[in-house]
Tab-separated table of C-alpha atoms and ligand atoms in Angstrom:
chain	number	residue	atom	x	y	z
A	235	UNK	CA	38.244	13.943	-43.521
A	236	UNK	CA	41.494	16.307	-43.379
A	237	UNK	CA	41.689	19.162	-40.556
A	238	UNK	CA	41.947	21.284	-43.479
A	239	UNK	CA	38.462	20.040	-44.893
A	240	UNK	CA	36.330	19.649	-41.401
A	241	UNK	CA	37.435	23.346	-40.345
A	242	UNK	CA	35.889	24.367	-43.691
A	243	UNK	CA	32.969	22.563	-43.302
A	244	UNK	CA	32.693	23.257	-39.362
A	245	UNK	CA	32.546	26.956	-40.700
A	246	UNK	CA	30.532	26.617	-43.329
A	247	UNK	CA	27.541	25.153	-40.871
A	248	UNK	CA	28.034	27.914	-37.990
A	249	UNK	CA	27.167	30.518	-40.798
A	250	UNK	CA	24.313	28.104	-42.010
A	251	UNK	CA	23.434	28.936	-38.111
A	252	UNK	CA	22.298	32.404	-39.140
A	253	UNK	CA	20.273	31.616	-41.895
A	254	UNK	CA	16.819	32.511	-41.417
A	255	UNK	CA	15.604	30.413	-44.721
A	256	UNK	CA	17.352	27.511	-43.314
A	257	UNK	CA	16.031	28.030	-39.854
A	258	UNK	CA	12.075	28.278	-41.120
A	259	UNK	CA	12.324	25.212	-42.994
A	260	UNK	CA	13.919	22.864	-39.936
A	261	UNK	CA	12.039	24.212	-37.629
A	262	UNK	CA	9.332	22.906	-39.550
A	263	UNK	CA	10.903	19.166	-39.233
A	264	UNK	CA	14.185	19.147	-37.432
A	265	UNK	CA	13.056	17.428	-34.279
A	266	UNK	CA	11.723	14.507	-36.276
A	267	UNK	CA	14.989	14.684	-38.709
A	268	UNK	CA	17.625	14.426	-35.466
A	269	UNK	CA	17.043	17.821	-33.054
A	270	UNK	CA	15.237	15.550	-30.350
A	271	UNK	CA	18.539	13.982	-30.051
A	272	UNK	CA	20.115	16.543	-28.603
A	273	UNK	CA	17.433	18.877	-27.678
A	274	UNK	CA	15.517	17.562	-24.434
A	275	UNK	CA	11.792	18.758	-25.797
A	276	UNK	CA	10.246	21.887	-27.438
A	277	UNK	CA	8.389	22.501	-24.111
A	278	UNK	CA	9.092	22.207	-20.528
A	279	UNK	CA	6.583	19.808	-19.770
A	280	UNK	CA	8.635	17.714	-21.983
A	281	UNK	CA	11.717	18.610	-20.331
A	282	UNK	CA	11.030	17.737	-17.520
A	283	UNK	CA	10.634	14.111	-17.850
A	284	UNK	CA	14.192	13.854	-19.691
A	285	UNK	CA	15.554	16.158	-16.640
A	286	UNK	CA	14.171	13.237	-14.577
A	287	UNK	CA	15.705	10.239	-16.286
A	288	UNK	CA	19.052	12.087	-16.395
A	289	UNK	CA	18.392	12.050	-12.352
A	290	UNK	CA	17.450	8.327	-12.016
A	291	UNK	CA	20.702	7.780	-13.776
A	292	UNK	CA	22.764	9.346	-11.104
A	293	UNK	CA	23.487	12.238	-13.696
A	294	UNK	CA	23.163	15.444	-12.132
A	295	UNK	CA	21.023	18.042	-15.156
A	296	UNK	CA	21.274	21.741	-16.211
A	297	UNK	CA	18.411	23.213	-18.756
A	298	UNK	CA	18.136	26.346	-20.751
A	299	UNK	CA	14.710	27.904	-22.656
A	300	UNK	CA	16.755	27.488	-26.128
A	301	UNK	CA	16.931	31.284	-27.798
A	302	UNK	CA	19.156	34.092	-28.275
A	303	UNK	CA	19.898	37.597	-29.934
A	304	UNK	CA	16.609	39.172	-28.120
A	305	UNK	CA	16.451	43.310	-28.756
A	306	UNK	CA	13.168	43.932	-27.339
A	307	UNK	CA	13.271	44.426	-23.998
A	308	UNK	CA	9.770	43.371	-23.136
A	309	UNK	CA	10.181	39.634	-24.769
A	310	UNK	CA	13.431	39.363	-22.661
A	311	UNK	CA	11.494	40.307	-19.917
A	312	UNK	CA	8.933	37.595	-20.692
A	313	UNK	CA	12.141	35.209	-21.247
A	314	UNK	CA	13.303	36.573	-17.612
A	315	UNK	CA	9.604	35.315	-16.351
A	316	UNK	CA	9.815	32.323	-18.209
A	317	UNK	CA	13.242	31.103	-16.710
A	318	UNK	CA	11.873	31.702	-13.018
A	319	UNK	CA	8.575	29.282	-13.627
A	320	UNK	CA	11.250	26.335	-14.691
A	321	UNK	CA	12.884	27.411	-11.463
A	322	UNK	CA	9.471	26.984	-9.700
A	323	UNK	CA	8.686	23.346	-11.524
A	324	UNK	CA	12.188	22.255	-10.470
A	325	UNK	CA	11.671	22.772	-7.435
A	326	UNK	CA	8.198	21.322	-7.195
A	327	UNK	CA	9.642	18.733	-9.014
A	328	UNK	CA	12.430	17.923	-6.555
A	329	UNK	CA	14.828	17.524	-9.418
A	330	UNK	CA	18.308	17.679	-9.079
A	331	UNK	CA	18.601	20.063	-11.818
A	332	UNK	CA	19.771	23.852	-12.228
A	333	UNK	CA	20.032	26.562	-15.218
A	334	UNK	CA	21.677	28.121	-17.577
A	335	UNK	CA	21.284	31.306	-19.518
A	336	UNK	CA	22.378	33.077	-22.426
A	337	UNK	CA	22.235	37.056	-22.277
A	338	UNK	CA	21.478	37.731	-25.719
A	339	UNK	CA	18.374	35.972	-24.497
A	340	UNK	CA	17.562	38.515	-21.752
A	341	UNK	CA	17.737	41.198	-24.045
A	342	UNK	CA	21.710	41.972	-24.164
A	343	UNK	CA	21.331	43.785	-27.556
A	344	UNK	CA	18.386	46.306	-25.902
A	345	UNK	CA	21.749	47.237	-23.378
A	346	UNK	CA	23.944	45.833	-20.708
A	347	UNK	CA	21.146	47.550	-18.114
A	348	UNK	CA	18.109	45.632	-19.853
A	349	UNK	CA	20.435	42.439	-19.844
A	350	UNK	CA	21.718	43.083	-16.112
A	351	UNK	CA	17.789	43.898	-14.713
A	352	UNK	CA	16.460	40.178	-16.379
A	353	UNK	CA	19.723	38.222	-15.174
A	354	UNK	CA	19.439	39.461	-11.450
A	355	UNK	CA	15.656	38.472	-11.219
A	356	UNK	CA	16.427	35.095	-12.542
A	357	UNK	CA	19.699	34.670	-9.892
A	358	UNK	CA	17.684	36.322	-7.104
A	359	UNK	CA	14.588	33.589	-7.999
A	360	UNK	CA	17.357	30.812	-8.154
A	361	UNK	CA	18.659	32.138	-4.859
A	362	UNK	CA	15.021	31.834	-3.347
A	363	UNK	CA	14.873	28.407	-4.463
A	364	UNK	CA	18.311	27.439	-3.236
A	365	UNK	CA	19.111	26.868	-6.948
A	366	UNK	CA	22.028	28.215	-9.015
A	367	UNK	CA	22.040	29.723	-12.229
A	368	UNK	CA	25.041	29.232	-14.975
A	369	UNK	CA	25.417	32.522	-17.662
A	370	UNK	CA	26.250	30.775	-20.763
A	371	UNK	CA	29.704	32.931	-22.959
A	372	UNK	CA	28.413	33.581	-26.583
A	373	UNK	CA	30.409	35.106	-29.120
A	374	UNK	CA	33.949	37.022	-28.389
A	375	UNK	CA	32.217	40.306	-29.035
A	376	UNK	CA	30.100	39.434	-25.651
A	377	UNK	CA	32.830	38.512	-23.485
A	378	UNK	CA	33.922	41.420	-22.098
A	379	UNK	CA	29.992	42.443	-21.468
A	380	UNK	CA	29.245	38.952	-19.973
A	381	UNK	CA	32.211	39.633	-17.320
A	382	UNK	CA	31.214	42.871	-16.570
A	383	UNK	CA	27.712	41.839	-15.627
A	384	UNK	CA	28.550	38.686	-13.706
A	385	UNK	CA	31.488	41.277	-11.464
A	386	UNK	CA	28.137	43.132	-10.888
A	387	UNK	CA	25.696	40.229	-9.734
A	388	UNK	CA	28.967	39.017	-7.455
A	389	UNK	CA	29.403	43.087	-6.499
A	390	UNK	CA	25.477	42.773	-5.228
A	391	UNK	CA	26.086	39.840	-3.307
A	392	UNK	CA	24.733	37.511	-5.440
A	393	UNK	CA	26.456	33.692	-5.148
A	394	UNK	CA	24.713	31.432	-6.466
A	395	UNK	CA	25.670	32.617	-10.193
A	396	UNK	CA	28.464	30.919	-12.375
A	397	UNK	CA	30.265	32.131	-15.958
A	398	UNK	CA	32.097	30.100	-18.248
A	399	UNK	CA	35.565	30.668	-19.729
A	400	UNK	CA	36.251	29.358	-23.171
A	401	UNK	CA	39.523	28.049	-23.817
A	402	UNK	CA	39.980	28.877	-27.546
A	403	UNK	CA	40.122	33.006	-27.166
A	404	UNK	CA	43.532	33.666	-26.040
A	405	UNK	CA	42.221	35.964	-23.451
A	406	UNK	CA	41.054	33.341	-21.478
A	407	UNK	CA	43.868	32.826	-18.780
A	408	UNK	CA	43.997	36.393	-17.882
A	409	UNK	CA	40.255	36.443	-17.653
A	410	UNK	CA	40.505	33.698	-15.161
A	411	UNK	CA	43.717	35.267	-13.617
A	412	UNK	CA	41.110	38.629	-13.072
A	413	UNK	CA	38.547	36.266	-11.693
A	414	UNK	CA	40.226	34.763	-9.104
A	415	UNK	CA	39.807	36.888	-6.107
A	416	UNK	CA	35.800	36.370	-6.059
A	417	UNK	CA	36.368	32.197	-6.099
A	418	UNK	CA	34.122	32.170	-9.065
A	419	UNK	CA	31.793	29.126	-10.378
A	420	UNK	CA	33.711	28.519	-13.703
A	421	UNK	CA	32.438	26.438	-16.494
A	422	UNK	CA	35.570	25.695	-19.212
A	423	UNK	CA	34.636	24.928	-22.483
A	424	UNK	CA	36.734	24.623	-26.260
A	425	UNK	CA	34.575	27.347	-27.033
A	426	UNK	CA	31.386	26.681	-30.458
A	427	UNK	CA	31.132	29.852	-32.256
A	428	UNK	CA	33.004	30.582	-35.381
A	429	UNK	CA	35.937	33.372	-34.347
A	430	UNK	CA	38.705	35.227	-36.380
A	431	UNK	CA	42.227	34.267	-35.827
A	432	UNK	CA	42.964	37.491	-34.167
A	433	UNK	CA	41.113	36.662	-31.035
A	434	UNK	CA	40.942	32.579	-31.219
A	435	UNK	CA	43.249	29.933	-31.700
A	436	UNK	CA	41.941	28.541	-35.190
A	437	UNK	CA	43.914	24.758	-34.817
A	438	UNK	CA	42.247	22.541	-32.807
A	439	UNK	CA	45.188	20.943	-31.165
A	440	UNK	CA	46.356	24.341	-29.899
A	441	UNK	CA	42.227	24.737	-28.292
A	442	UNK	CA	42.810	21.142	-26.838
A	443	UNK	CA	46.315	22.521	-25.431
A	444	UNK	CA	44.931	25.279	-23.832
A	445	UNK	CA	42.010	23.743	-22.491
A	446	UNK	CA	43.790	21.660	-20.449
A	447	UNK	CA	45.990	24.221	-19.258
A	448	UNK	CA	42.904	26.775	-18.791
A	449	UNK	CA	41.501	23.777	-16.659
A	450	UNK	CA	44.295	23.219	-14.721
A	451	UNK	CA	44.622	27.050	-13.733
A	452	UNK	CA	40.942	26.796	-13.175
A	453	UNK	CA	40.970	23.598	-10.171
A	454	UNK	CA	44.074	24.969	-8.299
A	455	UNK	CA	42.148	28.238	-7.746
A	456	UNK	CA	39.804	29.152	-5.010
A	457	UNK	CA	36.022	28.443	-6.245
A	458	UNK	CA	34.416	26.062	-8.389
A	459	UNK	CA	35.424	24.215	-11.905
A	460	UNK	CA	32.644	22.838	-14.151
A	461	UNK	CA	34.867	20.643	-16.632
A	462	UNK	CA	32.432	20.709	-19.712
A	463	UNK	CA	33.863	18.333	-22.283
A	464	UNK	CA	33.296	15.094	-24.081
A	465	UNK	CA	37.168	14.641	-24.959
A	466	UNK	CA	37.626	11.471	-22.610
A	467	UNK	CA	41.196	12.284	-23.218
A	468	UNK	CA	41.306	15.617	-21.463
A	469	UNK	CA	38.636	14.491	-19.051
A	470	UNK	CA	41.338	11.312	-17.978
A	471	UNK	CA	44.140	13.979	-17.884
A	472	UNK	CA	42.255	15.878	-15.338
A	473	UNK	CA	41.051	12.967	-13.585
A	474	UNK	CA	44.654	11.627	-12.811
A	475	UNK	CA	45.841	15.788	-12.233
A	476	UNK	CA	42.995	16.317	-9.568
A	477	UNK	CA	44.082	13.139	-7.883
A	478	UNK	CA	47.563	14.146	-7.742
A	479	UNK	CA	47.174	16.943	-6.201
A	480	UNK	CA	44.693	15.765	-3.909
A	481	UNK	CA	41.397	18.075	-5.189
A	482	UNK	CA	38.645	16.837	-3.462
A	483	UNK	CA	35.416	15.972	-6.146
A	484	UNK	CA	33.139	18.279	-4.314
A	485	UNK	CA	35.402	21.544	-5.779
A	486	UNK	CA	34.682	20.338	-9.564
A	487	UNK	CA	32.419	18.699	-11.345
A	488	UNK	CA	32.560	17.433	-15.002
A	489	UNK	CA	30.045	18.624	-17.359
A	490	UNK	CA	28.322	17.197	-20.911
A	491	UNK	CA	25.618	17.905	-23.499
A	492	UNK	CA	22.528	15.851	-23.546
A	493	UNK	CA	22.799	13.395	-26.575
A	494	UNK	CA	26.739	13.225	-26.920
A	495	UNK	CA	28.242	10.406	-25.118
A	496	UNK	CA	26.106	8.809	-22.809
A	497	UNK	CA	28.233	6.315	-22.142
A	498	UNK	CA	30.876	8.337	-20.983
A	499	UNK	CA	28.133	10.215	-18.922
A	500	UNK	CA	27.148	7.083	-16.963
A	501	UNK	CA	30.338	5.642	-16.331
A	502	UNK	CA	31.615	8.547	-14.770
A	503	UNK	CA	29.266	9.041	-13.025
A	504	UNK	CA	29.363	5.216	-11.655
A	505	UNK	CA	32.686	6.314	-10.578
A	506	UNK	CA	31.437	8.723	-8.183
A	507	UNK	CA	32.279	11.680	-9.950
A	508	UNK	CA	29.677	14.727	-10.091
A	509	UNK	CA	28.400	14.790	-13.717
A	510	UNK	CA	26.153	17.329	-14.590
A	511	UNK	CA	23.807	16.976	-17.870
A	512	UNK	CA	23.110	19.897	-19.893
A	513	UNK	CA	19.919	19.332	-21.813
A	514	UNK	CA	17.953	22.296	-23.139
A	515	UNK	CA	14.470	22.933	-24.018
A	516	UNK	CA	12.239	25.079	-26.352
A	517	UNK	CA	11.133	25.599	-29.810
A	518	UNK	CA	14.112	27.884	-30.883
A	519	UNK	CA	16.396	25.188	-31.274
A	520	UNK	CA	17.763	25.630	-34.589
A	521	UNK	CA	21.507	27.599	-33.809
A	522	UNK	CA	22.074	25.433	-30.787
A	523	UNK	CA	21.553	22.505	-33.279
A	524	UNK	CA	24.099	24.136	-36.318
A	525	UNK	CA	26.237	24.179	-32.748
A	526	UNK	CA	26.249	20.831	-31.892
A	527	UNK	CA	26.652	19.356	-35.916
A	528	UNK	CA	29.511	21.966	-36.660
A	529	UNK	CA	31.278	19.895	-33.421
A	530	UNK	CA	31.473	16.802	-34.888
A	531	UNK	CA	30.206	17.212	-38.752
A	532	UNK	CA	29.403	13.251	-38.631
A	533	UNK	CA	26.370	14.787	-36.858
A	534	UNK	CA	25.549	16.254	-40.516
A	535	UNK	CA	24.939	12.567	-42.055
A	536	UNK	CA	22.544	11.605	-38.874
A	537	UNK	CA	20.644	13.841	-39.486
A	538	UNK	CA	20.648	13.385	-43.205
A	539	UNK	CA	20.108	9.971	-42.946
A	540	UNK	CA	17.123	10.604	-41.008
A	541	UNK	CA	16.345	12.783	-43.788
A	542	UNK	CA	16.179	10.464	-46.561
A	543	UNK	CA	14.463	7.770	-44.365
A	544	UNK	CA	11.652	9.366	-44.147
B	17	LIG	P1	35.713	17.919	-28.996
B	17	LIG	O1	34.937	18.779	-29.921
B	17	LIG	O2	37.164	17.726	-29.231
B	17	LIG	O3	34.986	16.534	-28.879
B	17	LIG	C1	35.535	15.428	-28.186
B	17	LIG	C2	34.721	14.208	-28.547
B	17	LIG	O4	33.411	14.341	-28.006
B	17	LIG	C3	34.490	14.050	-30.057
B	17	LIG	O5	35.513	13.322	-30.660
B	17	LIG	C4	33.169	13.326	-30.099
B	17	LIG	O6	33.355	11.964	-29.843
B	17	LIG	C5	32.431	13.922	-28.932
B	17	LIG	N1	31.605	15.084	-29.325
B	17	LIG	C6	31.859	16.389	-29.071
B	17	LIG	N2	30.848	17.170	-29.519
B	17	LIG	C7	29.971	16.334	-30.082
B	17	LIG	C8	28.718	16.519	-30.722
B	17	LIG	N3	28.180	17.723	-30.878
B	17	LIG	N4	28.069	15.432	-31.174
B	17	LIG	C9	28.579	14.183	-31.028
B	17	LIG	N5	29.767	13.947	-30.420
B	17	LIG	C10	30.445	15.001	-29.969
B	17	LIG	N6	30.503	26.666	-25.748
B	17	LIG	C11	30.520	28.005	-25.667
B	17	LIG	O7	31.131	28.661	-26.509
B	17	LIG	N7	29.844	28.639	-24.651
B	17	LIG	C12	29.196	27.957	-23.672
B	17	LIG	O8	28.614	28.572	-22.761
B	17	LIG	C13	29.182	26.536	-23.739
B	17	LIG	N8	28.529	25.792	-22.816
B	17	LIG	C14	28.690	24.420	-22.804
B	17	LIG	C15	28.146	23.656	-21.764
B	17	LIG	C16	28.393	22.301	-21.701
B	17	LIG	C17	27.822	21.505	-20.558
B	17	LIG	C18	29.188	21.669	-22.704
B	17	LIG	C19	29.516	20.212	-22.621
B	17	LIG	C20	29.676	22.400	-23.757
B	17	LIG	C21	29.421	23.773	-23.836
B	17	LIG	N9	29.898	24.534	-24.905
B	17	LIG	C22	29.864	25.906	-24.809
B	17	LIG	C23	30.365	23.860	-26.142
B	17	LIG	C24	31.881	23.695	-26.178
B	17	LIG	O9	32.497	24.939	-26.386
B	17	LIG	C25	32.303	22.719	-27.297
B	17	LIG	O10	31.893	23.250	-28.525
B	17	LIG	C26	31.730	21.325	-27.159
B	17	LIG	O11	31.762	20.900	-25.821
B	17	LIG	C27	32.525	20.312	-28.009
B	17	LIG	O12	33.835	20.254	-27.565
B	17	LIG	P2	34.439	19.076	-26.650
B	17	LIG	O13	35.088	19.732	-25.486
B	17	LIG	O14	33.428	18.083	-26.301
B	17	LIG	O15	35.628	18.485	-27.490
C-alpha cells in the first residue's frame, strides 16, 4: 500500500473511532472478532491473570479501565474509585504492575477541577501503595490541560505521577524543554489520534525523525524516559545512543502495547532491559481498538478474517 493510500485509510478508521453505530455493533462481537488480542479482558478479574503472565515473562505491566470522554462528574468519580480497587488487587496481588489513566476518563470535559480532584485521589492511592500512576496525552486540544494538571499534582508534592510527550505535535520539544526542571517521568510516543497539519507533522518519516530526537532530549535530561515504541529501528538507535553515553538502564525503560510484538517484548527483555507491558482492561474497548488497527491497517484484515471465519 502507498503512504499516500495508508494515511487515507489510517484516517478514515480514527473517525470510524467515533462512530457510535459502529461502536454498538462491535461491542456486541469484537472481542471474539480480534479485540482480545490486544485488549487484556473486559474485566479485571480477567486482567489480572494476563498482568501475571506478562510478569512470569520477565515483562514488567501497566493497565488502564479502557474509557474516555466522561462529562458527568459523578461516573468519573466512580471511574476515580474504580482505578484505586485495581490499585488495591495489585497490590494484593504482588504484581509487578502499575497504571495508567486517561483524563477524559476522570471527567476532564465536567472541568479541569473535576478532572484534577479524581487524578489526585488515584496518585495519592498509588502513593499509599508505593505504586505509580502514568496520565495518558489524548488529543492536541488536551495537551495544554493535561500539563497544567500534572505541574499541579508535582506543585502538591505528588511523585509518583508520570505524563507522556508525543512526538508528532511540533510542540513537543519545548514542552519537554518546560518540563525539565521537575525531572519528570516521561513516556514518548509517535502520537495515535488523527491531528491537522497545523499542529502535527502529517508524514510519518518526519514523526519517526522527531521521535528519536524528542527521545534523545528526553534520556539526557534529569528524570525518567519511558521509550514506548514497537519500531525496533528507533528502539536499536536508542539502545546503541544510551550506551554511548553511558545512561544507566535504571533512568529509562522501554515501553509496548499488549498484543504487538511479543517477540520483541521478550527478547528485550532477555537482554536485561526494563520492558514494561501496557495491557488494558474493560468493556469500553472499542476507540482504543480503531487506535491500535489505524497503526498498522494490516490489523483491519485480522480482524476481518476473523470475521468471515466465523
Ligand atoms: P510504528 O507505528 O512506526 O510501528 C512500528 C512497528 O511496530 C510497525 O511496523 C509494526 O510492526 C509494529 N506495530 C505498531 N503498532 C502496531 C499495531 N497496532 N499492531 C500491530 N503492529 C504494530 N499514543 C498517544 O497519543 N498517547 C498515549 O498516551 C499513548 N500511550 C502509549 C503507551 C504505550 C506503552 C505505547 C507502546 C504506545 C502508546 N501510544 C500513545 C501509541 C503511540 O502513539 C503509537 O500510536 C503506537 O505506539 C504505534 O507507533 P510505534 O511507535 O509503535 O511505531
Amino acid at each position: 500500500m502507498s503512504g499516500a493510500a495508508a494515511a487515507l485509510l489510517r484516517r478514515a478508521i480514527l473517525k470510524a473511532a467515533h462512530d457510535p453505530w459502529l461502536a454498538s455493533r462491535m461491542r456486541r462481537h469484537g472481542m471474539k472478532l480480534g479485540a482480545a488480542r490486544f485488549v487484556a479482558g473486559e474485566s479485571l478479574d480477567e486482567c489480572i491473570p494476563i498482568l501475571r503472565s506478562l510478569n512470569d515473562r520477565g515483562l514488567l505491566a501497566n493497565t488502564t479501565i479502557l474509557g474516555e470522554g466522561v462529562a458527568e462528574t459523578a461516573v468519573a468519580g466512580a471511574v476515580a474509585q474504580g482505578y484505586l480497587t485495581v490499585l488495591d488487587r495489585l497490590a494484593r496481588e504482588r504484581l509487578q504492575a502499575n497504571i495508567a489513566v486517561k483524563l477524559t476518563h476522570l471527567g476532564l470535559a465536567a472541568g479541569e477541577d473535576v478532572a484534577y480532584r479524581h487524578i489526585a485521589r488515584v496518585v495519592e492511592g498509588a502513593a499509599e501503595r508505593a505504586n505509580f500512576v502514568r496520565i495518558d496525552m489524548e488529543e492536541s486540544g488536551r495537551v495544554d490541560t493535561t500539563l497544567r494538571i500534572y505541574r499541579r499534582l508535582r506543585a502538591q508534592g505528588h511523585e509518583r505521577v508520570g505524563v507522556v510527550l508525543q512526538a508528532y505535535l511540533y510542540r513537543s520539544a519545548q514542552d519537554l524543554d518546560d518540563l525539565a526542571p521537575l525531572a519528570p517521568n516521561l513516556r514518548v510516543v509517535k502520537g495515535a489520534y488523527l491531528e491537522p497539519a497545523n499542529v502535527a507533522y502529517p508524514k510519518k518519516a518526519d514523526v519517526d525523525r522527531q521521535y528519536i530526537r524528542l527521545a534523545e532530549q528526553a534520556l539526557l535530561a534529569d528524570g525518567y524516559t519511558a521509550i514506548a515504541t514497537h519500531d525496533d529501528r528507533i528502539i536499536d538507535h536508542l539502545i546503541a545512543f544510551t550506551a554511548r553515553r553511558g545512561l544507566p538502564r535504571d533512568r529509562f525503560e522501554f515501553q509496548m502495547l499488549f498484543g504487538v510484538r511479543p517477540q520483541l517484548q521478550t527478547d528485550l527483555a532477555g537482554r536485561g532491559y526494563r520492558v514494561r507491558i501496557a495491557a488494558p482492561h474493560g468493556p469500553e474497548w472499542y476507540p482504543y481498538l480503531m487506535r491500535r488497527l489505524a497503526e498498522r491497517p494490516g490489523n483491519v484484515w485480522f480482524v476481518l478474517r476473523n470475521l468471515i471465519r466465523r
